[in-house]
Coordinates of C-alpha atoms and ligand atoms in Angstrom, one line a residue:
X1 CA -125.0 17.3 67.9
X2 CA -128.2 16.3 66.2
X3 CA -129.7 15.6 62.8
X4 CA -133.0 17.0 61.5
X5 CA -135.0 16.0 58.5
X6 CA -138.4 17.0 57.0
X7 CA -140.6 16.1 54.0
X8 CA -143.4 18.5 52.9
X9 CA -146.2 17.6 50.6
X10 CA -145.8 13.8 50.2
X11 CA -148.2 11.1 51.4
X12 CA -145.2 9.0 52.4
X13 CA -143.6 11.8 54.5
X14 CA -143.4 9.7 57.7
X15 CA -141.8 6.7 56.0
X16 CA -139.4 9.0 54.0
X17 CA -138.5 10.8 57.2
X18 CA -137.7 7.5 58.8
X19 CA -135.3 6.7 55.9
X20 CA -133.8 10.2 56.2
X21 CA -133.2 9.9 59.9
X22 CA -131.7 6.5 59.4
X23 CA -129.1 8.1 57.0
X24 CA -128.5 10.8 59.7
X25 CA -128.1 8.4 62.5
X26 CA -124.4 9.2 62.9
X27 CA -125.4 12.7 64.1
X28 CA -127.1 11.4 67.2
X29 CA -127.8 8.0 68.7
X30 CA -129.6 8.9 72.0
X31 CA -133.1 9.5 70.9
X32 CA -135.2 9.9 67.7
X33 CA -138.6 11.2 66.8
X34 CA -141.0 12.0 64.0
X35 CA -144.0 14.3 64.0
X36 CA -146.7 14.3 61.3
X37 CA -150.3 15.6 60.8
X38 CA -153.3 13.3 60.9
X39 CA -156.8 14.6 60.2
X40 CA -155.7 18.2 60.9
X41 CA -154.0 17.3 64.3
X42 CA -150.3 16.8 65.0
X43 CA -149.2 13.3 65.9
X44 CA -145.7 12.4 67.1
X45 CA -143.6 9.6 68.4
X46 CA -140.3 10.2 70.2
X47 CA -138.3 7.6 72.1
X48 CA -134.8 6.9 73.4
X49 CA -132.7 4.7 71.1
X50 CA -131.8 4.2 67.5
X51 CA -134.1 5.0 64.6
X52 CA -134.3 1.4 63.4
X53 CA -135.2 0.2 66.9
X54 CA -137.8 2.8 67.6
X55 CA -140.0 2.9 64.5
X56 CA -142.1 0.0 63.6
X57 CA -144.3 0.0 60.4
X58 CA -147.4 0.4 62.8
X59 CA -145.8 3.5 64.4
X60 CA -145.0 5.0 61.0
X61 CA -148.5 4.3 59.8
X62 CA -149.9 6.1 62.8
X63 CA -148.0 9.3 62.0
X64 CA -148.4 9.0 58.2
X65 CA -149.3 12.4 56.8
X66 CA -148.7 14.9 54.0
X67 CA -145.8 16.4 55.9
X68 CA -143.5 15.3 58.6
X69 CA -140.4 16.4 60.5
X70 CA -137.9 14.3 62.4
X71 CA -134.9 14.5 64.7
X72 CA -132.0 12.3 66.0
X73 CA -130.4 13.5 69.2
X74 CA -126.9 13.5 70.7
X75 CA -127.2 15.7 73.8
X76 CA -124.9 18.7 74.0
X77 CA -127.3 20.9 76.0
X78 CA -129.8 19.3 78.4
X79 CA -129.7 15.8 79.8
X80 CA -130.1 12.5 77.8
X81 CA -133.7 11.7 78.7
X82 CA -137.0 11.1 76.8
X83 CA -138.3 14.5 78.0
X84 CA -135.7 16.1 75.8
X85 CA -136.3 13.8 72.8
X86 CA -137.5 15.8 69.8
X87 CA -139.5 16.9 67.9
X88 CA -140.9 18.9 70.8
X89 CA -144.6 19.4 70.7
X90 CA -146.7 22.4 71.9
X91 CA -150.0 24.0 71.5
X92 CA -150.4 27.8 71.6
X93 CA -152.4 30.6 70.2
X94 CA -150.9 29.8 66.7
X95 CA -152.2 26.2 67.0
X96 CA -150.2 23.0 67.3
X97 CA -146.5 23.1 66.5
X98 CA -143.7 20.6 66.5
X99 CA -140.1 21.7 66.6
X100 CA -136.8 19.9 65.7
X101 CA -133.5 21.7 66.4
X102 CA -129.8 21.2 65.7
X103 CA -127.2 23.4 67.4
X104 CA -126.7 25.1 70.7
X105 CA -128.3 28.4 71.7
X106 CA -125.7 30.1 73.8
X107 CA -128.0 32.5 75.6
X108 CA -130.7 29.9 76.3
X109 CA -130.1 29.9 80.1
X110 CA -130.5 33.6 80.3
X111 CA -133.6 33.6 78.1
X112 CA -135.0 30.7 80.1
X113 CA -134.5 32.5 83.4
X114 CA -136.4 35.6 82.1
X115 CA -139.2 33.4 80.7
X116 CA -139.6 31.4 83.9
X117 CA -139.7 34.7 85.8
X118 CA -142.5 35.7 83.5
X119 CA -144.5 32.5 84.3
X120 CA -143.3 30.0 81.6
X121 CA -143.5 26.4 82.6
X122 CA -140.7 24.4 80.9
X123 CA -141.2 20.7 80.2
X124 CA -137.6 19.8 79.2
X125 CA -134.2 21.1 80.0
X126 CA -133.1 21.5 76.4
X127 CA -132.1 24.9 75.0
X128 CA -134.5 24.2 72.1
X129 CA -137.6 24.7 74.2
X130 CA -136.8 28.4 74.7
X131 CA -138.0 29.3 71.2
X132 CA -141.4 27.7 71.9
X133 CA -142.0 30.0 74.8
X134 CA -140.8 33.0 72.9
X135 CA -143.1 32.3 70.0
X136 CA -146.1 31.8 72.2
X137 CA -145.6 35.3 73.7
X138 CA -145.5 37.0 70.4
X139 CA -148.2 39.5 69.4
X140 CA -147.7 38.9 65.6
X141 CA -150.8 38.0 63.7
X142 CA -149.5 34.7 62.3
X143 CA -146.9 32.0 63.1
X144 CA -144.5 32.9 60.3
X145 CA -144.2 36.4 61.6
X146 CA -144.0 35.3 65.2
X147 CA -141.0 33.0 64.3
X148 CA -139.3 35.7 62.3
X149 CA -139.8 38.1 65.2
X150 CA -138.4 35.8 67.9
X151 CA -135.5 34.0 66.2
X152 CA -133.2 37.1 66.3
X153 CA -133.4 37.0 70.1
X154 CA -131.5 33.7 70.0
X155 CA -127.7 33.7 70.0
X156 CA -125.6 30.9 68.8
X157 CA -126.3 27.9 66.6
X158 CA -129.7 26.8 65.3
X159 CA -131.1 25.0 62.3
X160 CA -134.8 24.6 63.0
X161 CA -137.7 22.8 61.5
X162 CA -141.2 23.7 62.5
X163 CA -144.3 21.6 61.6
X164 CA -147.9 22.8 61.8
X165 CA -151.1 21.3 60.4
X166 CA -150.5 23.0 57.1
X167 CA -146.9 24.1 56.9
X168 CA -143.3 23.3 57.3
X169 CA -141.0 26.2 58.3
X170 CA -137.2 25.8 58.1
X171 CA -134.8 28.4 59.5
X172 CA -131.0 28.8 59.9
X173 CA -129.2 31.1 62.3
X174 CA -127.5 34.2 60.8
X175 CA -124.0 32.7 61.2
X176 CA -125.0 29.5 59.5
X177 CA -123.2 27.4 62.2
X178 CA -125.1 24.3 61.5
X179 CA -126.0 23.0 58.1
X180 CA -129.5 22.8 56.5
X181 CA -129.9 21.7 52.9
X182 CA -133.0 21.6 50.7
X183 CA -133.9 18.9 48.1
X184 CA -136.7 18.2 45.8
X185 CA -138.5 14.9 45.3
X186 CA -141.1 15.3 42.6
X187 CA -143.5 17.9 44.0
X188 CA -142.2 17.5 47.5
X189 CA -139.7 19.7 49.4
X190 CA -137.2 17.9 51.6
X191 CA -135.0 19.5 54.3
X192 CA -132.0 17.8 55.9
X193 CA -128.9 18.4 58.0
X194 CA -126.8 16.6 55.3
X195 CA -127.2 15.7 51.7
X196 CA -126.6 12.0 52.3
X197 CA -130.2 11.8 53.6
X198 CA -131.6 13.5 50.6
X199 CA -129.8 11.0 48.3
X200 CA -131.1 8.1 50.3
X201 CA -134.7 8.9 49.4
X202 CA -133.8 9.9 45.8
X203 CA -134.3 13.6 46.3
X204 CA -132.4 16.1 44.2
X205 CA -130.1 18.4 46.1
X206 CA -131.2 22.0 45.4
X207 CA -129.6 24.5 47.7
X208 CA -128.9 25.4 51.4
X209 CA -131.1 27.5 53.6
X210 CA -129.0 30.7 53.7
X211 CA -127.8 32.1 57.1
X212 CA -130.6 34.2 58.6
X213 CA -133.2 32.8 56.1
X214 CA -136.5 31.1 56.7
X215 CA -138.3 28.8 54.1
X216 CA -142.0 28.3 54.4
X217 CA -143.7 25.4 52.5
X218 CA -147.5 25.6 52.3
X219 CA -149.5 23.4 49.8
X220 CA -146.4 22.4 47.9
X221 CA -145.3 26.0 47.4
X222 CA -142.1 27.3 48.9
X223 CA -141.3 30.9 49.8
X224 CA -138.3 32.5 51.5
X225 CA -137.9 35.4 53.9
X226 CA -134.8 36.8 55.5
X227 CA -135.5 37.1 59.2
X228 CA -132.1 38.5 60.1
X229 CA -129.1 39.8 58.1
X230 CA -126.4 37.2 57.8
X231 CA -123.8 38.1 60.3
X232 CA -120.3 36.8 60.0
X233 CA -120.9 33.5 58.2
X234 CA -119.3 30.8 60.4
X235 CA -120.1 27.3 59.2
X236 CA -118.7 24.7 61.6
X237 CA -115.5 23.3 60.2
X238 CA -115.7 20.3 62.5
X239 CA -118.5 18.9 60.3
X240 CA -115.9 18.1 57.7
X241 CA -113.3 17.1 60.2
X242 CA -115.3 14.5 62.0
X243 CA -119.0 14.8 62.1
X244 CA -120.5 14.7 58.6
X245 CA -120.8 11.5 56.6
X246 CA -118.2 11.1 53.9
X247 CA -120.8 11.0 51.1
X248 CA -122.4 14.3 52.1
X249 CA -121.6 17.4 50.0
X250 CA -120.4 20.5 51.9
X251 CA -119.1 23.6 50.0
X252 CA -119.5 21.9 46.7
X253 CA -117.5 18.7 47.4
X254 CA -118.0 15.5 49.3
X255 CA -116.6 15.2 52.8
X256 CA -114.7 12.2 51.5
X257 CA -113.0 14.3 48.9
X258 CA -112.1 17.0 51.4
X259 CA -110.7 14.4 53.8
X260 CA -108.6 12.7 51.1
X261 CA -107.2 16.1 50.1
X262 CA -106.4 16.9 53.7
X263 CA -104.5 13.6 53.9
X264 CA -102.5 14.6 50.9
X265 CA -101.6 18.0 52.4
X266 CA -100.8 16.5 55.7
X267 CA -98.2 14.3 54.0
X268 CA -96.6 17.4 52.5
X269 CA -96.8 19.4 55.8
X270 CA -95.0 16.7 57.8
X271 CA -91.5 17.1 56.5
X272 CA -89.7 14.2 58.0
X273 CA -91.1 10.8 59.2
X274 CA -90.2 7.2 58.9
X275 CA -93.0 4.7 58.3
X276 CA -93.5 1.4 56.5
X277 CA -97.3 1.8 56.3
X278 CA -99.9 4.5 56.7
X279 CA -103.3 3.8 58.3
X280 CA -106.3 5.5 59.7
X281 CA -108.4 5.1 62.8
X282 CA -111.7 3.9 61.4
X283 CA -114.0 5.2 60.2
X284 CA -113.2 8.9 59.8
X285 CA -109.4 8.4 59.6
X286 CA -109.5 6.1 56.6
X287 CA -110.1 8.8 53.9
X288 CA -107.3 10.9 55.4
X289 CA -104.9 7.9 55.3
X290 CA -105.7 7.1 51.7
X291 CA -104.9 10.7 50.7
X292 CA -101.7 10.6 52.8
X293 CA -100.7 7.3 51.1
X294 CA -101.3 8.7 47.6
X295 CA -99.1 11.8 48.3
X296 CA -96.3 10.1 50.2
X297 CA -96.1 6.9 48.2
X298 CA -96.3 4.9 51.5
X299 CA -98.6 1.9 51.2
X300 CA -102.0 2.1 53.0
X301 CA -103.0 -0.8 55.2
X302 CA -105.9 -1.1 57.5
X303 CA -104.6 -1.9 61.0
X304 CA -107.9 -2.0 62.9
X305 CA -111.1 -3.9 62.4
X306 CA -113.9 -1.7 63.6
X307 CA -116.9 -3.5 65.1
X308 CA -119.9 -1.4 64.0
X309 CA -122.2 -3.2 66.4
X310 CA -120.4 -2.1 69.5
X311 CA -122.8 0.5 70.8
X312 CA -122.0 3.6 72.8
X313 CA -124.1 2.4 75.7
X314 CA -122.0 -0.6 76.4
X315 CA -121.9 -1.0 80.2
X316 CA -118.5 -0.3 81.6
X317 CA -118.6 -1.3 85.3
X318 CA -114.8 -1.4 86.0
X319 CA -111.4 -0.8 84.5
X320 CA -111.0 -4.3 83.2
X321 CA -114.4 -4.2 81.4
X322 CA -113.5 -0.8 79.9
X323 CA -110.3 -2.2 78.4
X324 CA -112.4 -4.9 76.8
X325 CA -114.7 -2.3 75.3
X326 CA -111.8 -0.5 73.6
X327 CA -110.8 -3.8 72.0
X328 CA -114.4 -4.6 71.2
X329 CA -114.7 -1.5 69.1
X330 CA -111.3 -1.5 67.4
X331 CA -109.5 -4.8 67.1
X332 CA -105.9 -4.7 65.9
X333 CA -105.0 -6.8 62.8
X334 CA -101.9 -8.4 64.2
X335 CA -99.8 -9.7 61.3
X336 CA -100.2 -6.3 59.5
X337 CA -98.9 -4.5 62.6
X338 CA -96.1 -6.8 63.7
X339 CA -92.7 -5.3 63.4
X340 CA -94.0 -2.2 61.4
X341 CA -93.4 1.5 61.7
X342 CA -96.9 2.8 61.4
X343 CA -98.1 6.3 60.6
X344 CA -101.6 6.4 62.0
X345 CA -104.1 9.2 61.2
X346 CA -107.0 10.2 63.3
X347 CA -109.3 13.2 62.7
X348 CA -108.8 14.9 66.0
X349 CA -107.3 14.8 69.5
X350 CA -109.7 15.9 72.1
X351 CA -108.9 14.5 75.6
X352 CA -106.2 12.3 74.1
X353 CA -107.5 9.2 75.8
X354 CA -108.6 7.4 72.6
X355 CA -105.2 7.9 71.0
X356 CA -103.4 6.7 74.1
X357 CA -105.5 3.5 74.0
X358 CA -105.0 3.1 70.3
X359 CA -101.2 3.5 70.4
X360 CA -101.0 1.1 73.3
X361 CA -103.1 -1.4 71.3
X362 CA -100.8 -1.2 68.3
X363 CA -97.7 -1.5 70.4
X364 CA -99.1 -4.5 72.2
X365 CA -99.8 -6.1 68.8
X366 CA -96.1 -5.7 67.9
X367 CA -95.8 -2.3 66.2
X368 CA -92.2 -1.1 66.1
X369 CA -93.1 2.5 66.0
X370 CA -96.4 4.5 66.0
X371 CA -96.4 8.0 64.7
X372 CA -99.7 9.8 65.1
X373 CA -100.8 12.4 62.5
X374 CA -103.9 14.4 63.3
X375 CA -106.0 15.7 60.4
X376 CA -106.9 18.9 62.2
X377 CA -105.1 21.4 64.4
X378 CA -104.8 21.2 68.2
X379 CA -108.2 21.7 69.9
X380 CA -107.7 24.5 72.4
X381 CA -111.2 25.7 73.1
X382 CA -114.5 24.0 73.8
X383 CA -117.4 24.3 71.3
X384 CA -120.5 26.3 72.4
X385 CA -122.4 25.7 69.2
X386 CA -123.3 22.0 69.3
X387 CA -120.2 19.8 69.1
X388 CA -119.7 17.8 72.2
X389 CA -116.3 18.9 73.5
X390 CA -115.2 18.7 77.2
X391 CA -114.3 21.7 79.4
X392 CA -111.2 23.6 78.4
X393 CA -109.1 22.2 81.2
X394 CA -109.8 18.6 80.0
X395 CA -108.5 19.3 76.5
X396 CA -105.1 17.6 76.0
X397 CA -103.7 20.6 74.1
X398 CA -104.6 22.8 77.0
X399 CA -103.3 20.4 79.7
X400 CA -99.9 20.2 77.9
X401 CA -98.6 23.2 76.1
X402 CA -95.8 21.4 74.1
X403 CA -96.5 19.0 71.4
X404 CA -93.8 16.7 72.7
X405 CA -95.6 16.5 76.1
X406 CA -98.8 15.4 74.3
X407 CA -96.8 12.9 72.3
X408 CA -95.5 11.4 75.5
X409 CA -98.9 11.3 77.1
X410 CA -100.4 9.3 74.2
X411 CA -97.3 7.1 74.1
X412 CA -96.5 7.7 70.4
X413 CA -93.1 8.0 68.8
X414 CA -94.1 11.0 66.8
X415 CA -97.0 13.5 66.7
X416 CA -98.1 15.9 64.0
X417 CA -101.1 18.2 63.6
X418 CA -102.5 19.7 60.4
X419 CA -102.3 23.5 60.1
X420 CA -105.5 25.5 60.4
X421 CA -104.7 27.4 57.2
X422 CA -104.6 24.1 55.2
X423 CA -107.8 22.8 56.9
X424 CA -109.8 25.9 56.0
X425 CA -108.4 26.0 52.5
X426 CA -109.4 22.4 51.7
X427 CA -112.7 22.4 53.5
X428 CA -113.9 25.7 52.1
X429 CA -113.1 24.8 48.5
X430 CA -112.5 28.7 48.0
X431 CA -115.1 29.6 50.8
X432 CA -113.3 30.7 54.0
X433 CA -116.4 31.4 56.1
X434 CA -115.9 29.0 58.9
X435 CA -116.2 28.9 62.7
X436 CA -112.9 27.3 63.8
X437 CA -113.3 28.4 67.5
X438 CA -112.3 25.0 68.7
X439 CA -108.9 25.5 67.1
X440 CA -108.3 29.2 67.5
X441 CA -110.5 30.3 70.4
X442 CA -112.2 33.0 68.2
X443 CA -115.9 32.6 69.0
X444 CA -118.1 34.3 66.4
X445 CA -120.8 34.8 69.1
X446 CA -121.0 34.5 72.9
X447 CA -123.7 35.1 75.4
Ligands
AMP522 P1 -110.2 11.8 72.7 O1 -109.9 10.5 73.3 O2 -111.0 12.7 73.6 O3 -108.9 12.5 72.2 O4 -111.1 11.6 71.5 C1 -110.7 11.8 70.2 C2 -111.5 10.9 69.3 O5 -112.9 11.1 69.5 C3 -111.2 11.1 67.8 O6 -110.8 9.8 67.4 C4 -112.4 11.5 67.2 O7 -112.7 10.7 66.1 C5 -113.5 11.3 68.2 N1 -114.3 12.6 68.4 C6 -114.0 13.8 68.1 N2 -115.0 14.7 68.4 C7 -116.0 14.0 68.9 C8 -117.3 14.3 69.4 N3 -117.7 15.5 69.5 N4 -118.0 13.2 69.8 C9 -117.6 12.0 69.8 N5 -116.4 11.6 69.3 C10 -115.6 12.6 68.9

């Protein structure tokens, strides 16, 4: 998964992009980059690491320009290396172009083989680079037309931002898998994966780029073209389940509100359970647990302290050290846990290894019972559109067919999942156009 952000027509575009990317950091922690325009030439700076560690005031000044695009990366296609850090930069007959991409292009390997056969020299192994080679081979008379001609060759998920010396072009795939919202800041147009980043810079949320639509901003003016008919609209439901930030608005409501409501429904769907307290696995589990508590009347109590400074890259040389890491990230609050029957909510069960550790940790801290409630259905199929899920055979709900076997594996005294019907109903807020392939195996588009 990745996050993308752009500001068109603002002298502070690089600094504003930095703030926007900072607000989108949860979408990718491997690398970040910003591209801008200086004296008619594109300038960019990409590096491995977190936004705050990469960009110094000097670097931001060096890319300061009227328009800028930025990217934070969590690799789901291609390796985690600086070659794959975005925005990608290239120079072709349409001039200099920088590209930032969120999503996974499912036919990228096939297109890449054909392009390589035709003489293309790839610089990275990301699926995103494919669009660059396609555009450079177009015979259209300008870049807008070349992009509109080539995007329909891509299958799968893409929200794109393109930067040239005088334009920003934003585009979203015809299924609308990945989000792309538009805001206004004075005379400037702002594009973002999530609304939380628009609000951070004081931009007003305007609308979404529609599936199959392209927006082109030139000299402060925005125009729209439909490069492909919207197919079956399939926005990713996992954005609300896990990925998006709680203060972001999706389908007309904050993610927090949706998660709270899901918690309430989960409390009604689980007919019988016996618990003294309800709690959530931080951070995403908290909103669900609060909703569950409100509907069930069972008191909410945090049972874990999450250490926000425990990075993903913590070195884990052996089993003993790995156990420390689990504790380092989520520390049990012992006297809240001791002797209690705890109903614990997490957003999802993927491999089941996190839940297993968490249940163990609560039991070691003296919990009398741990009942796990999952705020989404069982994950039975991998995602091909940009969420990092393992191979099918590694999914816990594939390895074990019966819920009771999964319960035993994670060591819980009870295990419940939310129904897909309820998840779609709450997340959609009347809109039911979701991709829920991870839960039902129905892929809107395959290679
Ligand atoms: P697992 O141990 O594989 O069952 O991991 C499930 C946990 O990972 C849940 O607590 C989720 O909050 C979290 N999670 C779910 N999807 C992802 C993802 N794509 N990337 C990172 N963490 C995830």
